C-alpha positions as a Python dict, from the first residue, in 0.01 Angstrom:
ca = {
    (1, 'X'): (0, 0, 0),
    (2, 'X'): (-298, 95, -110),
    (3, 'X'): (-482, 319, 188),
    (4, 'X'): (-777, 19, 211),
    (5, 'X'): (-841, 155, 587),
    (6, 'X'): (-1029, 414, 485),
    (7, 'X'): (-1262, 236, 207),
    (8, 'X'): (-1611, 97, 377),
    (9, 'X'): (-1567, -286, 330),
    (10, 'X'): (-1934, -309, 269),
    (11, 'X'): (-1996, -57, 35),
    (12, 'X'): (-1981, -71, -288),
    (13, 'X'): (-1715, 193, -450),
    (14, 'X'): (-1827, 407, -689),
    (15, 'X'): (-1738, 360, -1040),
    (16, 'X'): (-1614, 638, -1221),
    (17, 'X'): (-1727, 724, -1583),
    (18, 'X'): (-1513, 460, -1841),
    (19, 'X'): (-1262, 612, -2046),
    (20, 'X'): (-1210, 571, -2382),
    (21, 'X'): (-956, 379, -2531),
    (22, 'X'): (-670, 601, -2714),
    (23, 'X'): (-444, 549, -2972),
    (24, 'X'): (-261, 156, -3038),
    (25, 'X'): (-223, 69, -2607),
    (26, 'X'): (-246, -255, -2546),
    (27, 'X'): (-644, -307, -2430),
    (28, 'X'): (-661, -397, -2029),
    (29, 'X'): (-719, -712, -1996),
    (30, 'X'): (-503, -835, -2252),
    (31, 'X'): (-158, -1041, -2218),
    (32, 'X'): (170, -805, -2281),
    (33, 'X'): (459, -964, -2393),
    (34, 'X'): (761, -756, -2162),
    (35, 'X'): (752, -483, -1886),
    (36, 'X'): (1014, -186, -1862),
    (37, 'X'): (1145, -420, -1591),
    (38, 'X'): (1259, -659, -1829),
    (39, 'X'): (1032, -937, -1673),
    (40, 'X'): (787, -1145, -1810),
    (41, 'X'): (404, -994, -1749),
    (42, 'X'): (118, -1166, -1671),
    (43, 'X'): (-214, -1051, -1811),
    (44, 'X'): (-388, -738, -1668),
    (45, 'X'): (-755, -723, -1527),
    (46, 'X'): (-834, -428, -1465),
    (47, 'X'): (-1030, -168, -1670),
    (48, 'X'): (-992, 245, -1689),
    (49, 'X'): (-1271, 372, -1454),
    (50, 'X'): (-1192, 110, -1188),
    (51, 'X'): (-1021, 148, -869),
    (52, 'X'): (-682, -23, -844),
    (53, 'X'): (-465, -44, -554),
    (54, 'X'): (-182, -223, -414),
    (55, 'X'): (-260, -461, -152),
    (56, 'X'): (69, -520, 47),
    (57, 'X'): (131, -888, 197),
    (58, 'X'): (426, -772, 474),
    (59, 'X'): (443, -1192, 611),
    (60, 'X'): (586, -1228, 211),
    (61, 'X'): (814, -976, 227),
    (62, 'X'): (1195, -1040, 217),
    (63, 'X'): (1360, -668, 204),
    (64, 'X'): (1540, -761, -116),
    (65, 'X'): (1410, -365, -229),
    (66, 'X'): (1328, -528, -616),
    (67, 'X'): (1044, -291, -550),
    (68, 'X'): (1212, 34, -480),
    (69, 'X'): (1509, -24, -775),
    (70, 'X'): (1212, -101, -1034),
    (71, 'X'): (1047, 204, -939),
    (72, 'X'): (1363, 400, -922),
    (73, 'X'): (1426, 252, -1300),
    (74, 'X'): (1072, 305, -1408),
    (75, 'X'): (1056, 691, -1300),
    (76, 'X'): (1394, 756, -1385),
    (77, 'X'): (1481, 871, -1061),
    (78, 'X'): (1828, 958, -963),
    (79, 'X'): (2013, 665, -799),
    (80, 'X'): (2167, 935, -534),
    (81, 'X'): (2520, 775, -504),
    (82, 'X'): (2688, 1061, -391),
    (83, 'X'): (2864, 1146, -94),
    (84, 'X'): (2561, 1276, 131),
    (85, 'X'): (2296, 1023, 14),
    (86, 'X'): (2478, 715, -21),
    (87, 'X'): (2571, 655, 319),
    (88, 'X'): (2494, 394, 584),
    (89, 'X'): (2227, 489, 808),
    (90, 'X'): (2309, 290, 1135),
    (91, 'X'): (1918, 178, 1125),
    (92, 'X'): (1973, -208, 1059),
    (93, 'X'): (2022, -290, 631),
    (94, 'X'): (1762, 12, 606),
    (95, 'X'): (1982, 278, 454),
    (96, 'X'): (1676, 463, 220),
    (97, 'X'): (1527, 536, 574),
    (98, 'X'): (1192, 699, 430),
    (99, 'X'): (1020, 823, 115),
    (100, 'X'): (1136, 1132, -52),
    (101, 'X'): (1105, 1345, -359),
    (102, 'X'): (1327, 1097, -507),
    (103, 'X'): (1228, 764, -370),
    (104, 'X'): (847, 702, -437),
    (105, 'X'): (912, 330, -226),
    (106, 'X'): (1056, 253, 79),
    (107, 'X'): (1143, -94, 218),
    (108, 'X'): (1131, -43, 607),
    (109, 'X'): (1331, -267, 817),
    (110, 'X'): (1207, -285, 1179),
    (111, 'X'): (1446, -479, 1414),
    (112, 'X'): (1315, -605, 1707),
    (113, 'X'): (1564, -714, 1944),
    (114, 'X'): (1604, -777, 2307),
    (115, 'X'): (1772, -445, 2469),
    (116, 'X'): (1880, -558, 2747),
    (117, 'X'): (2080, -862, 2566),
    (118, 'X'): (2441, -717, 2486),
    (119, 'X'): (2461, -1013, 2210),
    (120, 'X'): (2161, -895, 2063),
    (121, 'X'): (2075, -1250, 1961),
    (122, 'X'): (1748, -1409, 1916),
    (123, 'X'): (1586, -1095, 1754),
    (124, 'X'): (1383, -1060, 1447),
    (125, 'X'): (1354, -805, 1121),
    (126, 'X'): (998, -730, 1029),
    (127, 'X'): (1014, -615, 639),
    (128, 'X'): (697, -419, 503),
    (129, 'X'): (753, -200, 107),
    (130, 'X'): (544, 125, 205),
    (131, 'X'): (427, 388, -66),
    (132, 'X'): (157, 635, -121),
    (133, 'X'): (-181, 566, -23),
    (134, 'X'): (-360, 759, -324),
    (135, 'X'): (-611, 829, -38),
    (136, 'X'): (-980, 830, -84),
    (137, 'X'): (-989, 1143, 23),
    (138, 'X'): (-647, 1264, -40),
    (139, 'X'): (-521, 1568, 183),
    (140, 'X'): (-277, 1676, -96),
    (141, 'X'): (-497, 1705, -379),
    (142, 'X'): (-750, 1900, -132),
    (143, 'X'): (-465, 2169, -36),
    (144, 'X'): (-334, 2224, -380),
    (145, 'X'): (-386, 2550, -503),
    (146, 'X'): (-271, 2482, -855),
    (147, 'X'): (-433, 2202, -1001),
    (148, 'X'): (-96, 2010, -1006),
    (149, 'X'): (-263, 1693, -806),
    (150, 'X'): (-533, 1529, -954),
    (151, 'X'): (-723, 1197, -952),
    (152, 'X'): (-673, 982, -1241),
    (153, 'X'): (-920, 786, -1450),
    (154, 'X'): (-790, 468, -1249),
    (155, 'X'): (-858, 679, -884),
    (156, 'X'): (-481, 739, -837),
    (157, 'X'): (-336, 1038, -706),
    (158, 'X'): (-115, 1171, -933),
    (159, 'X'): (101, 1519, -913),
    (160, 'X'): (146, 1695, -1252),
    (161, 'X'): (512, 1794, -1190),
    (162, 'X'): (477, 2099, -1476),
    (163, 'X'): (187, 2208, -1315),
    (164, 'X'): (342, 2242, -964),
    (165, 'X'): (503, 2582, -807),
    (166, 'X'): (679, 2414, -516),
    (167, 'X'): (453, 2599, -252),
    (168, 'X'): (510, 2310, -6),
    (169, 'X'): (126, 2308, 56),
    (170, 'X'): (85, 1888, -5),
    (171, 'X'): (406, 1823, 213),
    (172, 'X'): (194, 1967, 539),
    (173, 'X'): (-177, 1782, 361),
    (174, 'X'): (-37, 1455, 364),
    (175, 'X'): (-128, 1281, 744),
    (176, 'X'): (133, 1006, 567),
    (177, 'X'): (468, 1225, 556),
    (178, 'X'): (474, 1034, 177),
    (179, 'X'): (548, 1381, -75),
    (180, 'X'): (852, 1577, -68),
    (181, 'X'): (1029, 1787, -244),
    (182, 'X'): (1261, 1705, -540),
    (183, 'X'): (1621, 1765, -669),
    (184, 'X'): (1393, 2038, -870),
    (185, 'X'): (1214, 2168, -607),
    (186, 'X'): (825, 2053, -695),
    (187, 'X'): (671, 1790, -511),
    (188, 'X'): (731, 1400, -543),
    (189, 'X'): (546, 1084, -482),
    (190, 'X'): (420, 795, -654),
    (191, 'X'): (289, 837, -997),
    (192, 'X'): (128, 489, -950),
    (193, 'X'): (291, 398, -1262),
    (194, 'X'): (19, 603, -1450),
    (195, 'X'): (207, 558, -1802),
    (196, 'X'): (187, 180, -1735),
    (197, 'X'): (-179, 163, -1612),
    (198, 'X'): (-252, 352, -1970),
    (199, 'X'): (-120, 103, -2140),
    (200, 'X'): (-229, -183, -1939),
    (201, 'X'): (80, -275, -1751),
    (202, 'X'): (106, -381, -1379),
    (203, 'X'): (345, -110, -1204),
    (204, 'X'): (689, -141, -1214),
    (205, 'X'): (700, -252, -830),
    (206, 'X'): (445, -497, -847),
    (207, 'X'): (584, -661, -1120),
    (208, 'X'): (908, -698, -980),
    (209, 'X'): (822, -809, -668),
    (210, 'X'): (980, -1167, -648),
    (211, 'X'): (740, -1323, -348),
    (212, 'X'): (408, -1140, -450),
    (213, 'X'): (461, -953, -146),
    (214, 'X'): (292, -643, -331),
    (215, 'X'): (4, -743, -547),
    (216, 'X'): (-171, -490, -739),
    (217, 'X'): (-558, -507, -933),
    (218, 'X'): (-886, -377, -845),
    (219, 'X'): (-1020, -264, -504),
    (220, 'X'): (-1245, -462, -525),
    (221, 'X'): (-1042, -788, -557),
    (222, 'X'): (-773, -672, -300),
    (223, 'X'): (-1029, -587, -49),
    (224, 'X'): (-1157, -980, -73),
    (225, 'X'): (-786, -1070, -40),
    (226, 'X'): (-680, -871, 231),
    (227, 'X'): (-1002, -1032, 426),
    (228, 'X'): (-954, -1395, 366),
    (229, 'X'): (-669, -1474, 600),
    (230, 'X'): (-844, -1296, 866),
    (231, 'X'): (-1221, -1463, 826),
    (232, 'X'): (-1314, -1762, 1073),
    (233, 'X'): (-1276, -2137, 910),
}
């Protein structure tokens, strides 16, 4: 979910400087025939030196976690089926429990249940797909004392994993608890799909996402989205 809280809904974003075209990538804007997911993709809209985000509809969610396997696939992530990661948590069907190094989305399952009902019955799951904000003003990239976080031509925050030396540094910047450490020990979040976004593909999540629970485009757009269901008829 993209971290709209902290944009001014009635100021205009600045743009940042367009960037040229490179090589034979598909041009945004233009329909793409398959994604990495395997599923058919719908035409992009969104342009490199425009602000994209992921605008997250949680009353569409389902928990079927489409979202976290594509991005697992995607990023070529380890699956972690061994003995100390695949385990069940005791937290409801929630067994990723949070976002790690390794697992750059997180379908939380929140139970809500009546305590003092032995049965448990009558009780609801709320279902919401969390991820890195790429904040505005992003405490990681501010801390890093190598370079290895940087903003991308789309205004993503993305972590240059050669670059990084592991000091630990983003971990403590991030007011989300979203980066940690990988099975390498350098710092791990979501890459926003940047490899996609260069060649004008939705990422991997969003394009997976069965309900449209996660919907993805400019900031601009979501913003107008994320305000219609709340705005007086």
């Amino acid at each position: 979910m993209r971290s709209l809280f902290n944009l001014p809904p009635l100021v205009e974003q600045q743009q940042i400087p367009a960037q040229p075209q490179v090589g034979d990538a598909p041009v945004p804007g233009s329909p793409v025939s398959a994604t990495g997911t395997g599923t058919p993709a719908a035409p992009v809209s969104f342009q490199r030196g425009q602000s994209v985000g992921f605008f997250t509809d949680t009353t569409l969610c389902i928990g079927c976690k489409a979202c976290e396997v594509a991005c697992k696939e995607w990023n070529q992530l380890p699956a972690e089926l061994d003995a100390k990661h695949f385990r069940l948590s005791g937290n409801s069907y929630d067994n990723t429990v949070a976002l790690s190094g390794t697992t750059y989305r997180h379908v939380k399952f929140v139970e809500q249940f009546e305590l003092s009902n032995p049965d448990r019955v009558g009780g609801r799951w709320l279902m919401m797909s969390d991820v890195c904000k790429h904040c505005v003003q992003a405490g990681c990239l501010e801390v890093c004392p190598t370079g290895a976080i940087t903003r991308t031509e789309f205004d993503t925050v993305y972590i240059q994993k050669d670059v990084c030396n592991g000091c630990r540094y983003c971990v403590a910047g991030c007011p989300y608890g979203v980066i940690e450490m990988d099975q390498d020990g350098v710092a791990g979040k979501c890459t926003f799909c940047y490899d996609r976004l260069q060649a004008g593909l939705t990422p991997a999540c969003a394009q997976a996402c069965p309900t449209a629970s996660i919907q993805f485009g400019p900031v601009s757009e979501l913003q107008q989205r994320a305000d219609a269901p709340v705005r007086p008829r």
